[in-house]
Coordinates of C-alpha atoms in Angstrom, one line a residue:
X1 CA 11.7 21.5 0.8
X2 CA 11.9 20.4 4.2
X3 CA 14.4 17.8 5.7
X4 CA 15.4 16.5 9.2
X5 CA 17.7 17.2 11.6
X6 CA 20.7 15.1 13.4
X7 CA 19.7 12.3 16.1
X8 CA 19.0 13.6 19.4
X9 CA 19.1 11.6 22.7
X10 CA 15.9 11.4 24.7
X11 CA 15.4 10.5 28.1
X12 CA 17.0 7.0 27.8
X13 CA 14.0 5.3 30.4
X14 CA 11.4 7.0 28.9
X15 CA 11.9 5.7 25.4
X16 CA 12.7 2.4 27.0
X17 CA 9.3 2.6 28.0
X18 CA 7.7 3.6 24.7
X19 CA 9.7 1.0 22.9
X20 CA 8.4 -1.7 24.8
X21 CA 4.4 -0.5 25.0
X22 CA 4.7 -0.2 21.0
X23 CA 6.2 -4.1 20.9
X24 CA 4.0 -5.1 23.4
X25 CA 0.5 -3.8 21.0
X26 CA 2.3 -5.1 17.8
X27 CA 2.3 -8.9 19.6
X28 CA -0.8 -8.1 21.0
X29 CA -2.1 -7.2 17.5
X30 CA -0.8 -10.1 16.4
X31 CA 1.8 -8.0 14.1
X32 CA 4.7 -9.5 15.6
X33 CA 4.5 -13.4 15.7
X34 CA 8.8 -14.2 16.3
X35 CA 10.7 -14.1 19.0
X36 CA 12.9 -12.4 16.7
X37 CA 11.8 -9.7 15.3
X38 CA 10.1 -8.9 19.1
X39 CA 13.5 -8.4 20.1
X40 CA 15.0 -5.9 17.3
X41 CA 11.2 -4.1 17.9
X42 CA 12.3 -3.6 21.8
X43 CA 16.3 -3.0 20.6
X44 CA 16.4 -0.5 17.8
X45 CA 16.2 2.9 19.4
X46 CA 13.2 4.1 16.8
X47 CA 13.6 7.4 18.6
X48 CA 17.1 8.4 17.0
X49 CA 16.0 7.8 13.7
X50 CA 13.0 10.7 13.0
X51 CA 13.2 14.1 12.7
X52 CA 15.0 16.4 15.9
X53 CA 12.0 17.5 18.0
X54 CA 9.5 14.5 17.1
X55 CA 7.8 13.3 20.3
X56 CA 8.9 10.5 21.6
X57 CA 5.1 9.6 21.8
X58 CA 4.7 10.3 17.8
X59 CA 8.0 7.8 17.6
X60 CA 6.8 5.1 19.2
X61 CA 2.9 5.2 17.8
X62 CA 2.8 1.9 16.6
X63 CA 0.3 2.9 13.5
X64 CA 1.8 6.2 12.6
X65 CA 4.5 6.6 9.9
X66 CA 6.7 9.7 10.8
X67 CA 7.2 11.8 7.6
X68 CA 11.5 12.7 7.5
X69 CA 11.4 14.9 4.2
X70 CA 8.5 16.6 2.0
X71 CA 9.2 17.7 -2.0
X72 CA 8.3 21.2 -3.0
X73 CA 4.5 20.5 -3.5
X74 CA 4.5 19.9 0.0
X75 CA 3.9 16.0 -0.5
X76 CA 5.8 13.2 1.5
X77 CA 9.0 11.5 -0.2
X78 CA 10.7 9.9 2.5
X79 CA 9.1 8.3 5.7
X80 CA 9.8 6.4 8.9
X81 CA 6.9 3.8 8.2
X82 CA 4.6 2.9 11.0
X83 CA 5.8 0.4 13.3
X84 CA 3.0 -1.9 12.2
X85 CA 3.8 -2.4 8.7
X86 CA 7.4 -2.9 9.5
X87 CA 6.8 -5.4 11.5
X88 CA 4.5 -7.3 9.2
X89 CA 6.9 -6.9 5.9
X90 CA 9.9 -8.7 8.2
X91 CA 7.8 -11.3 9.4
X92 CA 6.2 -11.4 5.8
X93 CA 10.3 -12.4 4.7
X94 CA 10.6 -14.9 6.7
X95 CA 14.4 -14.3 7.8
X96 CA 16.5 -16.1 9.6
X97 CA 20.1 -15.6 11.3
X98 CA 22.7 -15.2 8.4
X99 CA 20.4 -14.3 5.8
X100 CA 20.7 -11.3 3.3
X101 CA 18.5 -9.2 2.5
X102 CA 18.1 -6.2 0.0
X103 CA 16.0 -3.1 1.8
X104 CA 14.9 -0.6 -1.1
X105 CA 14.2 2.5 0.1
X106 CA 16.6 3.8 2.9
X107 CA 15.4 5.2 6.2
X108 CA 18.2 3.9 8.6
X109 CA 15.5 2.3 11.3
X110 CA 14.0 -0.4 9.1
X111 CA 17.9 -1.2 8.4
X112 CA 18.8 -1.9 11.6
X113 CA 15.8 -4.2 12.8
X114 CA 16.7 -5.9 9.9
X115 CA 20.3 -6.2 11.3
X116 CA 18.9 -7.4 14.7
X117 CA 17.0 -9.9 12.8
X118 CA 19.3 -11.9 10.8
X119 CA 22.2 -11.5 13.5
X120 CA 25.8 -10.7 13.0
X121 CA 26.3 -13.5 10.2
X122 CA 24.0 -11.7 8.3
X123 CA 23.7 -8.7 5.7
X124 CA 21.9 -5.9 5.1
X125 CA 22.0 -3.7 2.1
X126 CA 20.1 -0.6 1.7
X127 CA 19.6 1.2 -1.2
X128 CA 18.2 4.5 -2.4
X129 CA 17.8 7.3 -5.3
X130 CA 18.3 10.4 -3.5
X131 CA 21.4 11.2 -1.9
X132 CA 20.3 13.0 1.2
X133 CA 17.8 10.0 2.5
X134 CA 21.0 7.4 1.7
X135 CA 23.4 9.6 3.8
X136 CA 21.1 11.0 6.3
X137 CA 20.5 6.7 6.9
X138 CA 24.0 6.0 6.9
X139 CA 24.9 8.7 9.5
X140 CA 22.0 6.9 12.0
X141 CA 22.7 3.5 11.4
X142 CA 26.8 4.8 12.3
X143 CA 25.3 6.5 15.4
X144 CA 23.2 3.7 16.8
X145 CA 25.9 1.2 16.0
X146 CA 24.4 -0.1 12.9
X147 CA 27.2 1.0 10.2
X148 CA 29.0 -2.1 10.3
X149 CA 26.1 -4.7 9.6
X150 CA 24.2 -2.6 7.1
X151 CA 25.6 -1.2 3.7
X152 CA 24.4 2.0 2.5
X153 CA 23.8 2.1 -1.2
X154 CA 22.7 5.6 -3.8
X155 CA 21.8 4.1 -6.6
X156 CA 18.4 3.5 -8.5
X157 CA 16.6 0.4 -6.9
X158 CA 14.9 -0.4 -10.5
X159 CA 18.3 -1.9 -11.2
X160 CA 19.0 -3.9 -7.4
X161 CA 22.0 -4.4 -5.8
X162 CA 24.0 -6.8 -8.0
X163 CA 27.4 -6.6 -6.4
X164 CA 25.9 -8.0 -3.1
X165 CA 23.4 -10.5 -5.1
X166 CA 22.4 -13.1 -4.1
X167 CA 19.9 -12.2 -1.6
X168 CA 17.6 -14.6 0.7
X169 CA 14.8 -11.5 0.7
X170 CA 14.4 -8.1 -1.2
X171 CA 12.4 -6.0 1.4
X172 CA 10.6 -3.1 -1.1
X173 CA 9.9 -0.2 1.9
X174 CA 8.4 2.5 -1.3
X175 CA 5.1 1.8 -3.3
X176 CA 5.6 0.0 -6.5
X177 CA 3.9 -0.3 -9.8
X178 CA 5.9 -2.8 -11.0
X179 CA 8.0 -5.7 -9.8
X180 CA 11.5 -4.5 -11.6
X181 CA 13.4 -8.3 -12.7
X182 CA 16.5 -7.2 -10.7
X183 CA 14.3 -8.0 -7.9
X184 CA 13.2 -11.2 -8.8
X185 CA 16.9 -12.2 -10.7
X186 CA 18.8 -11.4 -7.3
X187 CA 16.2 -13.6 -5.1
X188 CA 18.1 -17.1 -4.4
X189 CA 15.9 -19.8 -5.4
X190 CA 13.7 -20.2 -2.0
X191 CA 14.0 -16.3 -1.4
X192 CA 11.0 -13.8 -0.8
X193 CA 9.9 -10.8 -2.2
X194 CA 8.1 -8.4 -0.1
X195 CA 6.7 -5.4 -2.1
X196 CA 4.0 -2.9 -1.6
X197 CA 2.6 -3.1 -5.1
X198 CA 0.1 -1.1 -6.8
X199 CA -2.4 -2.5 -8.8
X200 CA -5.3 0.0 -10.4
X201 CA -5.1 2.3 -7.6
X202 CA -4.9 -0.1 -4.5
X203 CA -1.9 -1.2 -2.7
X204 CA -1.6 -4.4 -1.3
X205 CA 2.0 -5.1 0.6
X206 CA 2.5 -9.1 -1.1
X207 CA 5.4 -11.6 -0.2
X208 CA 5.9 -13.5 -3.0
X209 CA 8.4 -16.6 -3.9
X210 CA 9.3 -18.5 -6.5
X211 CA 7.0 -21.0 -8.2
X212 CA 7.8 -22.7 -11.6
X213 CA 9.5 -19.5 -13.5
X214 CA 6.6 -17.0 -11.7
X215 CA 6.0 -15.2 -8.5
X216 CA 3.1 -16.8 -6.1
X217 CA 1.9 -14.9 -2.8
X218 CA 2.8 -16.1 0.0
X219 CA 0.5 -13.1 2.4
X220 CA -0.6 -9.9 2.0
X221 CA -1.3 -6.8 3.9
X222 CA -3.2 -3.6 3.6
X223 CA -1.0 -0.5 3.7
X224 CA 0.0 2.4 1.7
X225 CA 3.6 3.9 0.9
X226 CA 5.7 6.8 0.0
X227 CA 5.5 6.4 -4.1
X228 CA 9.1 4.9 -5.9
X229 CA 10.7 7.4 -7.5
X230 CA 13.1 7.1 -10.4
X231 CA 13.0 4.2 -13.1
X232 CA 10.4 2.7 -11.5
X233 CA 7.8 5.8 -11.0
X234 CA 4.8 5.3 -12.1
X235 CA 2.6 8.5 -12.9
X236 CA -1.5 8.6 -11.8
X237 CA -3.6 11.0 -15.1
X238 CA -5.6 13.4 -12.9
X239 CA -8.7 15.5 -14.3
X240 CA -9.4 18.3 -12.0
X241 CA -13.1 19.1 -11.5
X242 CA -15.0 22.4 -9.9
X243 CA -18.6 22.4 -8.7
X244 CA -20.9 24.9 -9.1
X245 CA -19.0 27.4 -6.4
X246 CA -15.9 26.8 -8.3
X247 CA -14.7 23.8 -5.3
X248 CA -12.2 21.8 -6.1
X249 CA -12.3 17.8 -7.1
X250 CA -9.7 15.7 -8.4
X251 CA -10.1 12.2 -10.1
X252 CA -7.1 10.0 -10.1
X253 CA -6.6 7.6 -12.5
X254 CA -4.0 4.5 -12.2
X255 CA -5.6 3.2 -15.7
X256 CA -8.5 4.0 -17.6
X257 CA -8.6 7.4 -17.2
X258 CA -11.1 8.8 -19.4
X259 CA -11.1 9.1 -23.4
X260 CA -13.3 12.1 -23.9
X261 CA -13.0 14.1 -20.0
X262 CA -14.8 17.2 -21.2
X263 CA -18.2 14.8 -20.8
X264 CA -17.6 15.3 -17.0
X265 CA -17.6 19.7 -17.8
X266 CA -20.0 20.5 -15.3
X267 CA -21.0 17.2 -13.9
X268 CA -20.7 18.1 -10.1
X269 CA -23.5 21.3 -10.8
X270 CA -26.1 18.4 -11.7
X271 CA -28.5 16.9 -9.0
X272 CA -27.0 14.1 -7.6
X273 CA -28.7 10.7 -7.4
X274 CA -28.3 7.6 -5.0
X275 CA -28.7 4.1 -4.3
X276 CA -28.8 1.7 -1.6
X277 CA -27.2 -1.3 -2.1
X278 CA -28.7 -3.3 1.5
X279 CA -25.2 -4.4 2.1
X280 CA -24.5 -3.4 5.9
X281 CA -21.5 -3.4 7.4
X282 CA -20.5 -3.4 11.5
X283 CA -18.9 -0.7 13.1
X284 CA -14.8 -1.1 13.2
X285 CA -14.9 -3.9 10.5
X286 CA -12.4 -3.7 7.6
X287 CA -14.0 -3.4 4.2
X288 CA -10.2 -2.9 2.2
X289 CA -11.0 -5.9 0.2
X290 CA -14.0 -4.4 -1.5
X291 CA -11.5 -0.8 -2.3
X292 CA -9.6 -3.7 -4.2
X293 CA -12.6 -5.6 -5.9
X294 CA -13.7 -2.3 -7.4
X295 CA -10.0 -2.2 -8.8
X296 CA -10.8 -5.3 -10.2
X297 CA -14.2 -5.3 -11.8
X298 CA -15.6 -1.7 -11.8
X299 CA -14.8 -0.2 -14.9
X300 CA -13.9 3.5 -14.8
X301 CA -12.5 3.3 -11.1
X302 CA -10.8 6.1 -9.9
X303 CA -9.7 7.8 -6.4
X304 CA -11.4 11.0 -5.7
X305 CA -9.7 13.8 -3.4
X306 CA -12.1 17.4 -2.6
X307 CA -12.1 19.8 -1.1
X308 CA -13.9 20.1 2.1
X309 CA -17.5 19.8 1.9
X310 CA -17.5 19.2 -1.8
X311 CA -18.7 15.6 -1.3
X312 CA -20.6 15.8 2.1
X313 CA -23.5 13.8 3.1
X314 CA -25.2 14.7 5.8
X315 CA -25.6 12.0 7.9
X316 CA -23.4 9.6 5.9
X317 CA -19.8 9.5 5.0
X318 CA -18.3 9.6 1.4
X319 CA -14.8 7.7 0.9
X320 CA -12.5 8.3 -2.1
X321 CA -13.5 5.3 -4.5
X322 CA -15.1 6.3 -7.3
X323 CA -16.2 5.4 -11.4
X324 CA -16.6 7.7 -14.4
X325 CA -19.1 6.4 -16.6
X326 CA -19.1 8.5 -20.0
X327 CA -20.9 11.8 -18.3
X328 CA -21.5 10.5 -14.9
X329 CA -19.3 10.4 -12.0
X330 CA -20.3 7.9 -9.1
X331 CA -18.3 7.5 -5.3
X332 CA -18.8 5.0 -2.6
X333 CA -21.0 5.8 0.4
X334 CA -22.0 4.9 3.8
X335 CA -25.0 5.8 5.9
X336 CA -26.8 4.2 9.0
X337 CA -28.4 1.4 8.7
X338 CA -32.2 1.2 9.3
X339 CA -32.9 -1.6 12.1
X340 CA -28.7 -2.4 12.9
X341 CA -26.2 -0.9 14.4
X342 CA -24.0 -1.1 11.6
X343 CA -24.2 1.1 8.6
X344 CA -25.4 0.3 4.7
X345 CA -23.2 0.7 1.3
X346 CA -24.3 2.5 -1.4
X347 CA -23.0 4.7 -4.2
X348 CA -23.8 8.9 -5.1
X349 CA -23.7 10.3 -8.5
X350 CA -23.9 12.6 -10.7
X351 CA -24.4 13.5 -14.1
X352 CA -26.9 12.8 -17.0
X353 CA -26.6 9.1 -16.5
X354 CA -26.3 9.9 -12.8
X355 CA -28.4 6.7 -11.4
X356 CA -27.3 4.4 -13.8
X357 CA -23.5 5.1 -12.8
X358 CA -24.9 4.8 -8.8
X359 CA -26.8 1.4 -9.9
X360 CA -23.3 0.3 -11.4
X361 CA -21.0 0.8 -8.3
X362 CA -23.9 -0.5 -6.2
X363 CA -24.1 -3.9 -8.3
X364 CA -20.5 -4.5 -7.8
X365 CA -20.8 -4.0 -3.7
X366 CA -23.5 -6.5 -4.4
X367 CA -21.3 -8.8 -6.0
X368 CA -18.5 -8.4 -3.1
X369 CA -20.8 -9.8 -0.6
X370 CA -22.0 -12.0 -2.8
X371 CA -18.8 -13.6 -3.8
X372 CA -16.3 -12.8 -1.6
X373 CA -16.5 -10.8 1.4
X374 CA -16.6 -14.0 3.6
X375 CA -14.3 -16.3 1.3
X376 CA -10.9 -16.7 1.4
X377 CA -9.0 -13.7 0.6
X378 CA -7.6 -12.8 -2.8
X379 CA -3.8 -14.3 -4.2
X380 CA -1.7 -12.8 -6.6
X381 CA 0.9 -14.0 -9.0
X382 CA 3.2 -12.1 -11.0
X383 CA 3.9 -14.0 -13.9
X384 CA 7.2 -11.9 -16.1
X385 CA 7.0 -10.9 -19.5
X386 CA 7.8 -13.5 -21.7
X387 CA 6.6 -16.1 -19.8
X388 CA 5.6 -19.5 -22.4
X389 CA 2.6 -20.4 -20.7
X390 CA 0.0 -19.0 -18.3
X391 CA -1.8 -21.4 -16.0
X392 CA -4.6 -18.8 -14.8
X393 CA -7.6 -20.7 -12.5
X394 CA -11.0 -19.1 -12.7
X395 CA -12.1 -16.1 -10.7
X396 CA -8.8 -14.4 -12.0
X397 CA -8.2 -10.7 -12.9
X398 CA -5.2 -9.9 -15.1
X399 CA -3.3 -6.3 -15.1
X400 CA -0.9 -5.3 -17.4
X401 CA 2.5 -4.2 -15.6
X402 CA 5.6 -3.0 -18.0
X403 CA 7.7 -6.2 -16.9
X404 CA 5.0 -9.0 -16.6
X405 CA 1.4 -9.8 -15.3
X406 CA -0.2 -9.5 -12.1
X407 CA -2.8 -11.9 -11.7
X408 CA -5.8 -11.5 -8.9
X409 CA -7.8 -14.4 -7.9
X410 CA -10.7 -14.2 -6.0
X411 CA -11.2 -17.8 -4.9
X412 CA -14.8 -17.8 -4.4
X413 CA -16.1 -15.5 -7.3
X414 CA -17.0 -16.7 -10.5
X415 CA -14.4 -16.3 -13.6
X416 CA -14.8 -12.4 -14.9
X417 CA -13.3 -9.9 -16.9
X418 CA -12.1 -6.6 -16.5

C-alpha cells in the first residue's frame, strides 16, 4: 500500500504561474463562473497538497486528478480530484460568505477553497473513514494556514456530521450509490447537495435541493470518483471471461448481473457479429449522455474492462459499455463514417444470439438520437423511502437505491420502462 509524503515548497513563482494558467482554462472552459471561487482557484497553493515529488505541472493540470494513496490491489482510494470537477461541484453549491458546508471525503485542498470561498464567517467540516487521509488533510490544511477555518473529522460519512448540523451545503468529493438521509436531514431548508452519484454503472455529479419532502436537480456534471467506502459502499458482481487464447475480460455489473453466467462459457471463442446503427457522431463531441441512456433502457448493461487486444477492431474503437443477453454478449463501437468526417455507432457481439444482442444495443443508440441527443438534458429526483406519494412525469426511469428512489427523466423521450 502506497501513501504520500509531507508538503514540500516549490519554486514559489513558478507555482504562482501554474496556479493562475489552470484558473485562467477553468474560466475559459467556462468551469469557473464566480468571482469567488476564481479567487480561492488562484489562492490555495494546490501544489502542497499532493504527493512529495509530483510535478508541479501534474498539480496544476486542470483535468487530471492526482492519486495520494492506492489499496493493496493496486487501485486508487484517495485522490486530489481534477481541478475541473472541483471547481464545478463548488459552483454547483452555490455558497456564499458565512455559509457551512459539510465536505465528505477529506483531501485537505478541496477543504481550503472551500474556506476561501465562504470567507472567515464561514465553516468547513471535513470528514472521512480512514485515519491516515483525515490526518494526512489536517496536517496540510495546518501548514497552508487552513487549520483554523476547517475542522477535520474520522468518522463514517454514511452518518454526517451532526454536532456541526446544520449545514447550507453537503459537498460529497467520493462516488456514491446512495444518497445516505444524514445528508439530506443536515441540509437547512434552502441547502444543496452536491453528490457524485451512481446509478446502474454511470456517474453523474447532481446538485440537488429541496422540493416538497424530495430531492430535485438543480445541474449535473459528468465525472467519475474514488468509490465511498464504509457504510455506504456499494459492491459491482463481476463475471470474469477468457477468449479463446485464455485473454482476460471482465463484465461489471451495478444491477442485473446475470442469472445463469455459465451461458456466456465460451462466448468470446464464437464469431463475432455487427451492426451499424447510421448514427454518426463529430469528432471531439461528447456522447456521455448515451453511456447513461443505456443505464437506463438497455437491459443487461454492463461495463466491460480486457485485456489488451481482446476487443480490438481494426479500424474502429470499442468503449467499455456493454449488454449480456442470455448467451450473447454485445459492446458499443465506433468506426469511420462513410461520406463524413465524423464516425458511425454501432454495437459487436458475440455468441449464439450474437446479431440479435448487436441489433438490441444498436436500437437503443437509435432511440438516443431519436429522442434525446438534441433535447434538453436529463433531471433527476431522489425521492426517500417512505415517501406518501410519487408525482413521476412521463419519460421517467426509476432505480431502486437502499434509502429512496432515483428518478431519470428524459424530457423529450417518450414514457418507458426499465
Amino acid at each position: 500500500m502506497t501513501t504520500t509524503g509531507s508538503p514540500r515548497i516549490p519554486t514559489a513563482s513558478a507555482a504562482r504561474a501554474l496556479r493562475d494558467a489552470m484558473t485562467d482554462q477553468l474560466l475559459t472552459d467556462g468551469k469557473i463562473t464566480s468571482p469567488r471561487v476564481e479567487y480561492a482557484f488562484r489562492t490555495v497553493p494546490r501544489e502542497q497538497f499532493v504527493p512529495a515529488g509530483t510535478a508541479l505541472e501534474a498539480a496544476y493540470d486542470a483535468y487530471q486528478a492526482v492519486v495520494t494513496k492506492t489499496g493493496e490491489n493496486g487501485a486508487a482510494i484517495s485522490s486530489v480530484s481534477a481541478p475541473f470537477i472541483q471547481a464545478r461541484m463548488i459552483e454547483q453549491a452555490a455558497l456564499q460568505p458565512g455559509m457551512r458546508v459539510l465536505e465528505v471525503g477529506s483531501g485537505g485542498y478541496n477543504a481550503a477553497l472551500l474556506a476561501e470561498v465562504v470567507g472567515p464567517e464561514g465553516r468547513v467540516v471535513t470528514i472521512d473513514i480512514d485515519a491516515e487521509v483525515a490526518d494526512r488533510a489536517g496536517t496540510l490544511l495546518d501548514a497552508t494556514g487552513y487549520g483554523g477555518r476547517v475542522t477535520v473529522t474520522l468518522a463514517d460519512a454514511e452518518q454526517g456530521a451532526p454536532e456541526f448540523a446544520p449545514f447550507d451545503a453537503v459537498i460529497v468529493t467520493v462516488g456514491a450509490w446512495d444518497i445516505a438521509p444524514a445528508w439530506r436531514e443536515q441540509l437547512t431548508d434552502d441547502g444543496r447537495l452536491v453528490v457524485p452519484l451512481r446509478m446502474n454503472g454511470i456517474t453523474r455529479v447532481i446538485a440537488f435541493r429541496r422540493e416538497a419532502g424530495h430531492l430535485v436537480s438543480t445541474s449535473a456534471e459528468v465525472a467519475g470518483f474514488v468509490a465511498m467506502q464504509g457504510a455506504g459502499a456499494r459492491h459491482e458482481s463481476a463475471l470474469p471471461l477468457t477468449d479463446a487464447q485464455g485473454r482476460r475480460v471482465e463484465l461489471r455489473f451495478d444491477e442485473g448481473a446475470p442469472e445463469n453466467p455459465h451461458q456466456l462459457d465460451g462466448v468470446l471463442a464464437t464469431e463475432p457479429a455487427e451492426v451499424r446503427s447510421g448514427v454518426t457522431i463529430d469528432r471531439g463531441v461528447s456522447f456521455a449522455d448515451l453511456h447513461l441512456w443505456f443505464a437506463c433502457f438497455l437491459t443487461g448493461f454492463c461495463w466491460i474492462t480486457a485485456e489488451k487486444d481482446v476487443l480490438a477492431l481494426g479500424t474502429g474503437r470499442w468503449f467499455p459499455f456493454g449488454a449480456v443477453r442470455d448467451d450473447s454478449l454485445a459492446y458499443l463501437t465506433v468506426r469511420p463514417a462513410a461520406g463524413v468526417t465524423g464516425s458511425e455507432f454501432g454495437a459487436r457481439a458475440y455468441g449464439c444470439h450474437a446479431e440479435a444482442a448487436a441489433a438490441a444495443m444498436v436500437e437503443q443508440i437509435r432511440a438516443w438520437d431519436r429522442q434525446a441527443r438534441r433535447g434538453p438534458a436529463p433531471t433527476f429526483a431522489f425521492w426517500p423511502t417512505g415517501s406518501d406519494e410519487l408525482d413521476l412525469p412521463d419519460g421517467v426511469v426509476v432505480m431502486e437505491k437502499i434509502h429512496g428512489l432515483v428518478a431519470i427523466s428524459w424530457p423529450a423521450a417518450e414514457k418507458r420502462s426499465t
